[in-house]
Short mmCIF file of C-alpha atoms in Angstrom, two decimals:
data_model
loop_
_atom_site.label_atom_id
_atom_site.label_comp_id
_atom_site.label_asym_id
_atom_site.label_seq_id
_atom_site.Cartn_x
_atom_site.Cartn_y
_atom_site.Cartn_z
CA GLN A 1 -101.53 23.21 -97.12
CA PRO A 2 -100.10 25.15 -100.01
CA PHE A 3 -99.71 22.37 -102.24
CA ALA A 4 -103.32 20.74 -101.75
CA PRO A 5 -104.72 19.91 -105.09
CA GLU A 6 -108.31 21.35 -104.07
CA ALA A 7 -106.54 24.85 -102.94
CA ILE A 8 -107.56 26.17 -106.54
CA TYR A 9 -107.63 29.92 -105.39
CA ARG A 10 -103.52 29.69 -104.60
CA GLU A 11 -101.83 32.17 -106.73
CA TYR A 12 -98.99 30.23 -107.60
CA LYS A 13 -101.23 27.41 -109.30
CA THR A 14 -100.75 28.81 -112.95
CA GLY A 15 -97.59 27.80 -114.48
CA VAL A 16 -95.53 26.84 -111.48
CA ASP A 17 -93.50 23.54 -111.74
CA ALA A 18 -92.74 22.64 -108.05
CA LEU A 19 -92.25 19.48 -105.66
CA ASN A 20 -93.08 18.88 -102.17
CA PHE A 21 -91.88 16.30 -100.00
CA GLN A 22 -92.86 15.90 -96.45
CA TYR A 23 -91.51 13.51 -93.84
CA TYR A 24 -93.52 13.51 -90.34
CA LEU A 25 -90.91 12.48 -87.60
CA GLY A 26 -93.87 12.51 -85.39
CA PRO A 27 -97.48 13.70 -84.19
CA LEU A 28 -95.81 17.47 -84.25
CA SER A 29 -92.94 17.01 -86.06
CA GLU A 30 -91.97 16.91 -89.73
CA ILE A 31 -89.16 17.62 -92.26
CA ASP A 32 -90.12 19.23 -95.80
CA LEU A 33 -88.31 19.68 -99.01
CA ILE A 34 -89.89 22.02 -101.39
CA SER A 35 -88.34 22.70 -104.74
CA VAL A 36 -89.69 25.30 -107.06
CA ALA A 37 -88.40 25.75 -111.03
CA GLY A 38 -87.48 29.22 -112.13
CA TYR A 39 -87.33 30.26 -115.41
CA ASP A 40 -85.30 33.13 -117.60
CA SER A 41 -86.73 35.69 -119.92
CA ASN A 42 -86.73 33.11 -122.73
CA GLY A 43 -88.79 30.38 -120.81
CA ASP A 44 -85.72 28.26 -120.03
CA LEU A 45 -85.15 26.47 -116.89
CA ASP A 46 -82.76 28.70 -115.18
CA TRP A 47 -81.03 27.35 -111.56
CA ASP A 48 -80.28 30.92 -110.47
CA GLU A 49 -84.11 31.77 -110.77
CA SER A 50 -85.09 28.47 -109.25
CA ALA A 51 -85.67 27.32 -105.40
CA THR A 52 -84.78 24.59 -103.14
CA ILE A 53 -85.74 24.73 -99.39
CA ILE A 54 -85.16 21.91 -96.60
CA ARG A 55 -87.57 22.99 -93.51
CA SER A 56 -88.49 21.20 -90.05
CA VAL A 57 -91.15 21.96 -87.78
CA PHE A 58 -91.01 20.55 -83.99
CA SER A 59 -92.50 21.30 -80.80
CA ALA A 60 -90.26 21.79 -77.88
CA GLY A 61 -90.98 23.69 -74.31
CA ASN A 62 -94.47 24.29 -75.27
CA TYR A 63 -93.60 26.29 -78.42
CA GLU A 64 -93.39 25.40 -82.37
CA TRP A 65 -90.47 25.81 -83.77
CA THR A 66 -89.39 25.95 -87.53
CA ILE A 67 -85.81 26.39 -88.97
CA MET A 68 -84.84 26.17 -92.43
CA GLY A 69 -82.29 26.78 -95.00
CA GLY A 70 -81.35 26.40 -98.98
CA LYS A 71 -81.65 28.43 -102.23
CA LEU A 72 -83.92 31.29 -103.23
CA PRO A 73 -83.80 32.91 -106.57
CA TRP A 74 -79.99 34.45 -106.88
CA ARG A 75 -79.72 33.99 -102.88
CA TRP A 76 -78.96 31.50 -100.11
CA ILE A 77 -81.19 31.91 -96.75
CA ALA A 78 -81.23 30.53 -93.26
CA ALA A 79 -84.01 31.02 -91.20
CA GLY A 80 -86.01 30.44 -88.08
CA ALA A 81 -89.26 31.04 -86.54
CA PHE A 82 -91.33 30.11 -83.39
CA GLN A 83 -95.05 30.43 -81.90
CA GLY A 84 -96.52 29.68 -78.86
CA GLU A 85 -98.46 31.10 -76.02
CA VAL A 86 -97.19 33.59 -72.86
CA SER A 87 -99.47 34.21 -70.24
CA GLY A 88 -102.83 34.27 -72.39
CA LEU A 89 -100.99 36.27 -75.10
CA GLY A 90 -100.36 34.16 -78.57
CA VAL A 91 -96.48 35.11 -79.65
CA ARG A 92 -94.69 34.44 -82.76
CA ALA A 93 -91.61 35.82 -84.50
CA GLU A 94 -89.49 34.64 -87.56
CA PHE A 95 -86.16 36.03 -89.27
CA ASN A 96 -83.96 35.24 -92.17
CA VAL A 97 -80.43 35.80 -93.45
CA ASN A 98 -79.84 36.35 -96.88
CA PHE A 99 -76.72 35.89 -98.93
CA PRO A 100 -76.82 37.24 -102.01
CA GLU A 101 -75.25 35.68 -105.18
CA GLU A 102 -73.28 37.37 -107.97
CA GLY A 103 -76.09 38.71 -110.08
CA TRP A 104 -78.75 39.35 -107.49
CA LYS A 105 -77.84 43.41 -107.34
CA ASP A 106 -79.37 43.54 -111.15
CA ALA A 107 -82.06 40.90 -110.70
CA PHE A 108 -83.55 42.63 -107.57
CA GLY A 109 -82.74 46.02 -108.80
CA ALA A 110 -80.76 46.56 -105.36
CA LEU A 111 -78.42 49.45 -104.53
CA GLU A 112 -75.85 47.36 -102.82
CA ASP A 113 -75.48 43.45 -102.67
CA ASP A 114 -74.42 43.04 -98.93
CA THR A 115 -75.72 40.14 -96.82
CA TYR A 116 -79.03 41.27 -95.43
CA PHE A 117 -81.68 39.93 -93.04
CA GLN A 118 -85.27 40.39 -91.97
CA VAL A 119 -87.10 39.87 -88.87
CA ALA A 120 -90.93 40.00 -87.94
CA GLY A 121 -92.96 39.47 -84.67
CA GLY A 122 -96.26 39.93 -83.26
CA ILE A 123 -98.65 39.35 -80.46
CA ASP A 124 -102.50 38.35 -80.52
CA TYR A 125 -104.98 38.33 -77.66
CA ARG A 126 -108.35 36.61 -77.90
CA CYS A 127 -111.22 38.05 -75.26
CA GLU A 128 -113.68 35.72 -73.93
CA ASN A 129 -116.51 37.66 -75.92
CA SER A 130 -114.70 36.13 -78.94
CA LEU A 131 -112.96 39.90 -80.09
CA HIS A 132 -109.69 38.92 -81.41
CA PHE A 133 -106.60 41.49 -81.59
CA PHE A 134 -103.32 41.10 -83.52
CA VAL A 135 -100.27 43.29 -83.72
CA GLU A 136 -97.12 42.48 -85.87
CA TYR A 137 -94.29 44.31 -86.76
CA LEU A 138 -91.51 43.87 -89.83
CA TYR A 139 -87.91 44.88 -90.54
CA ARG A 140 -86.64 44.70 -93.63
CA ASP A 141 -82.56 45.33 -93.46
CA HIS A 142 -82.66 45.99 -97.14
CA GLY A 143 -85.87 47.95 -97.47
CA TYR A 144 -86.05 51.69 -98.58
CA GLU A 145 -86.87 54.31 -96.75
CA VAL A 146 -87.32 56.91 -99.56
CA TYR A 147 -89.93 56.20 -101.95
CA MET A 148 -87.91 57.30 -104.99
CA ASP A 149 -85.31 54.65 -104.15
CA TYR A 150 -87.87 51.91 -104.25
CA LEU A 151 -88.79 53.10 -107.70
CA TYR A 152 -85.61 53.40 -108.86
CA SER A 153 -84.97 49.84 -107.84
CA LEU A 154 -88.08 48.63 -109.83
CA MET A 155 -87.03 50.34 -113.10
CA ARG A 156 -83.63 48.61 -112.45
CA ALA A 157 -85.02 45.11 -111.85
CA GLU A 158 -87.80 45.78 -114.51
CA ASN A 159 -90.34 43.58 -112.58
CA ILE A 160 -91.86 43.23 -108.92
CA ARG A 161 -89.44 40.90 -106.80
CA GLU A 162 -90.65 41.34 -103.41
CA SER A 163 -94.26 42.16 -101.93
CA TYR A 164 -92.79 44.70 -99.58
CA SER A 165 -90.43 47.94 -100.25
CA GLY A 166 -89.85 49.73 -97.10
CA LYS A 167 -87.98 49.08 -94.01
CA ASN A 168 -90.37 49.14 -91.09
CA TYR A 169 -93.95 47.83 -91.31
CA LEU A 170 -96.48 47.92 -88.56
CA SER A 171 -99.95 45.72 -89.03
CA ILE A 172 -103.03 45.82 -86.69
CA ALA A 173 -105.90 43.78 -87.01
CA ALA A 174 -109.25 42.62 -85.24
CA ALA A 175 -111.79 40.26 -85.63
CA TYR A 176 -115.39 39.93 -84.02
CA GLN A 177 -118.21 36.79 -84.59
CA TRP A 178 -121.19 38.65 -84.27
CA HIS A 179 -123.49 35.45 -84.67
CA PRO A 180 -122.21 31.66 -85.18
CA LEU A 181 -123.08 32.91 -88.80
CA VAL A 182 -121.54 36.20 -89.40
CA THR A 183 -117.82 37.31 -88.45
CA SER A 184 -115.92 40.65 -89.31
CA GLN A 185 -112.39 41.55 -89.60
CA VAL A 186 -110.71 44.91 -89.74
CA PHE A 187 -107.20 45.07 -90.73
CA GLY A 188 -104.53 47.85 -91.08
CA ILE A 189 -100.70 47.85 -92.64
CA GLY A 190 -98.77 50.99 -92.23
CA ASN A 191 -95.43 51.84 -94.07
CA LEU A 192 -93.57 53.72 -91.03
CA ASP A 193 -90.84 55.09 -93.32
CA ASP A 194 -93.28 56.86 -95.97
CA GLN A 195 -96.30 56.78 -93.94
CA SER A 196 -98.25 55.29 -96.53
CA VAL A 197 -101.27 52.82 -95.28
CA LEU A 198 -103.63 50.54 -96.25
CA PHE A 199 -106.96 49.55 -94.38
CA SER A 200 -109.62 47.05 -94.85
CA GLY A 201 -112.53 45.51 -93.49
CA THR A 202 -114.45 42.57 -94.20
CA VAL A 203 -118.18 40.77 -93.10
CA ASN A 204 -118.39 37.09 -93.91
CA CYS A 205 -121.99 35.77 -93.77
CA SER A 206 -122.66 31.91 -93.86
CA LEU A 207 -125.59 31.24 -95.88
CA ALA A 208 -125.68 27.55 -96.43
CA ASP A 209 -122.97 24.88 -96.65
CA GLU A 210 -120.58 25.57 -98.77
CA ALA A 211 -122.09 29.02 -99.29
CA ASP A 212 -120.56 32.30 -97.82
CA LEU A 213 -121.60 35.73 -98.72
CA VAL A 214 -118.65 38.12 -98.38
CA LEU A 215 -118.60 41.89 -98.39
CA GLY A 216 -115.45 44.07 -98.04
CA GLY A 217 -113.54 47.25 -98.77
CA TYR A 218 -110.46 48.87 -99.01
CA TYR A 219 -108.86 52.30 -98.11
CA THR A 220 -105.38 53.56 -99.22
#
């Protein structure tokens, strides 16, 4: 629930003007309209930097499906996703196709301004002893295979536009409940192009109602 007022930890909360309309077609289906205002370097409202997305979520064939389309900063997008279960394995996949507008290349510091796509997919499995495994893969058609190309792009754009810079990423994770009040999780993500990696581990201990002790660390 990214727009829930009590979600004070959401990063978008500071300085973002957005509207979210939801219409429920049934117990498992809905249509959303999300619009977020964007601004230029002077702080004035800028249509090119703004986003408006319409999304439909529905269930069919024991899967949850999502289709969406609309405008993101400097580009138009069409996307889809599904998630469900096959023979005890949780499966999910998503994709999007982006159609850059004039100015996208400079805004993102890109080397090219062709249409590009992104796709991600993953599986998970939960054992009877509560051990839960996850594996996911992400491919970015417009990503960079060479680290210096990413730095050049960042200098051209003068700010970070996207969370990922490479083409190919692989992530693995596992969670385990040691005790009803103690849960741990380990996570790792790697850029398969430049071999950079990030690992993290956390332990969550429930101390009382609305009170948790969380310990964690990172390695890169």
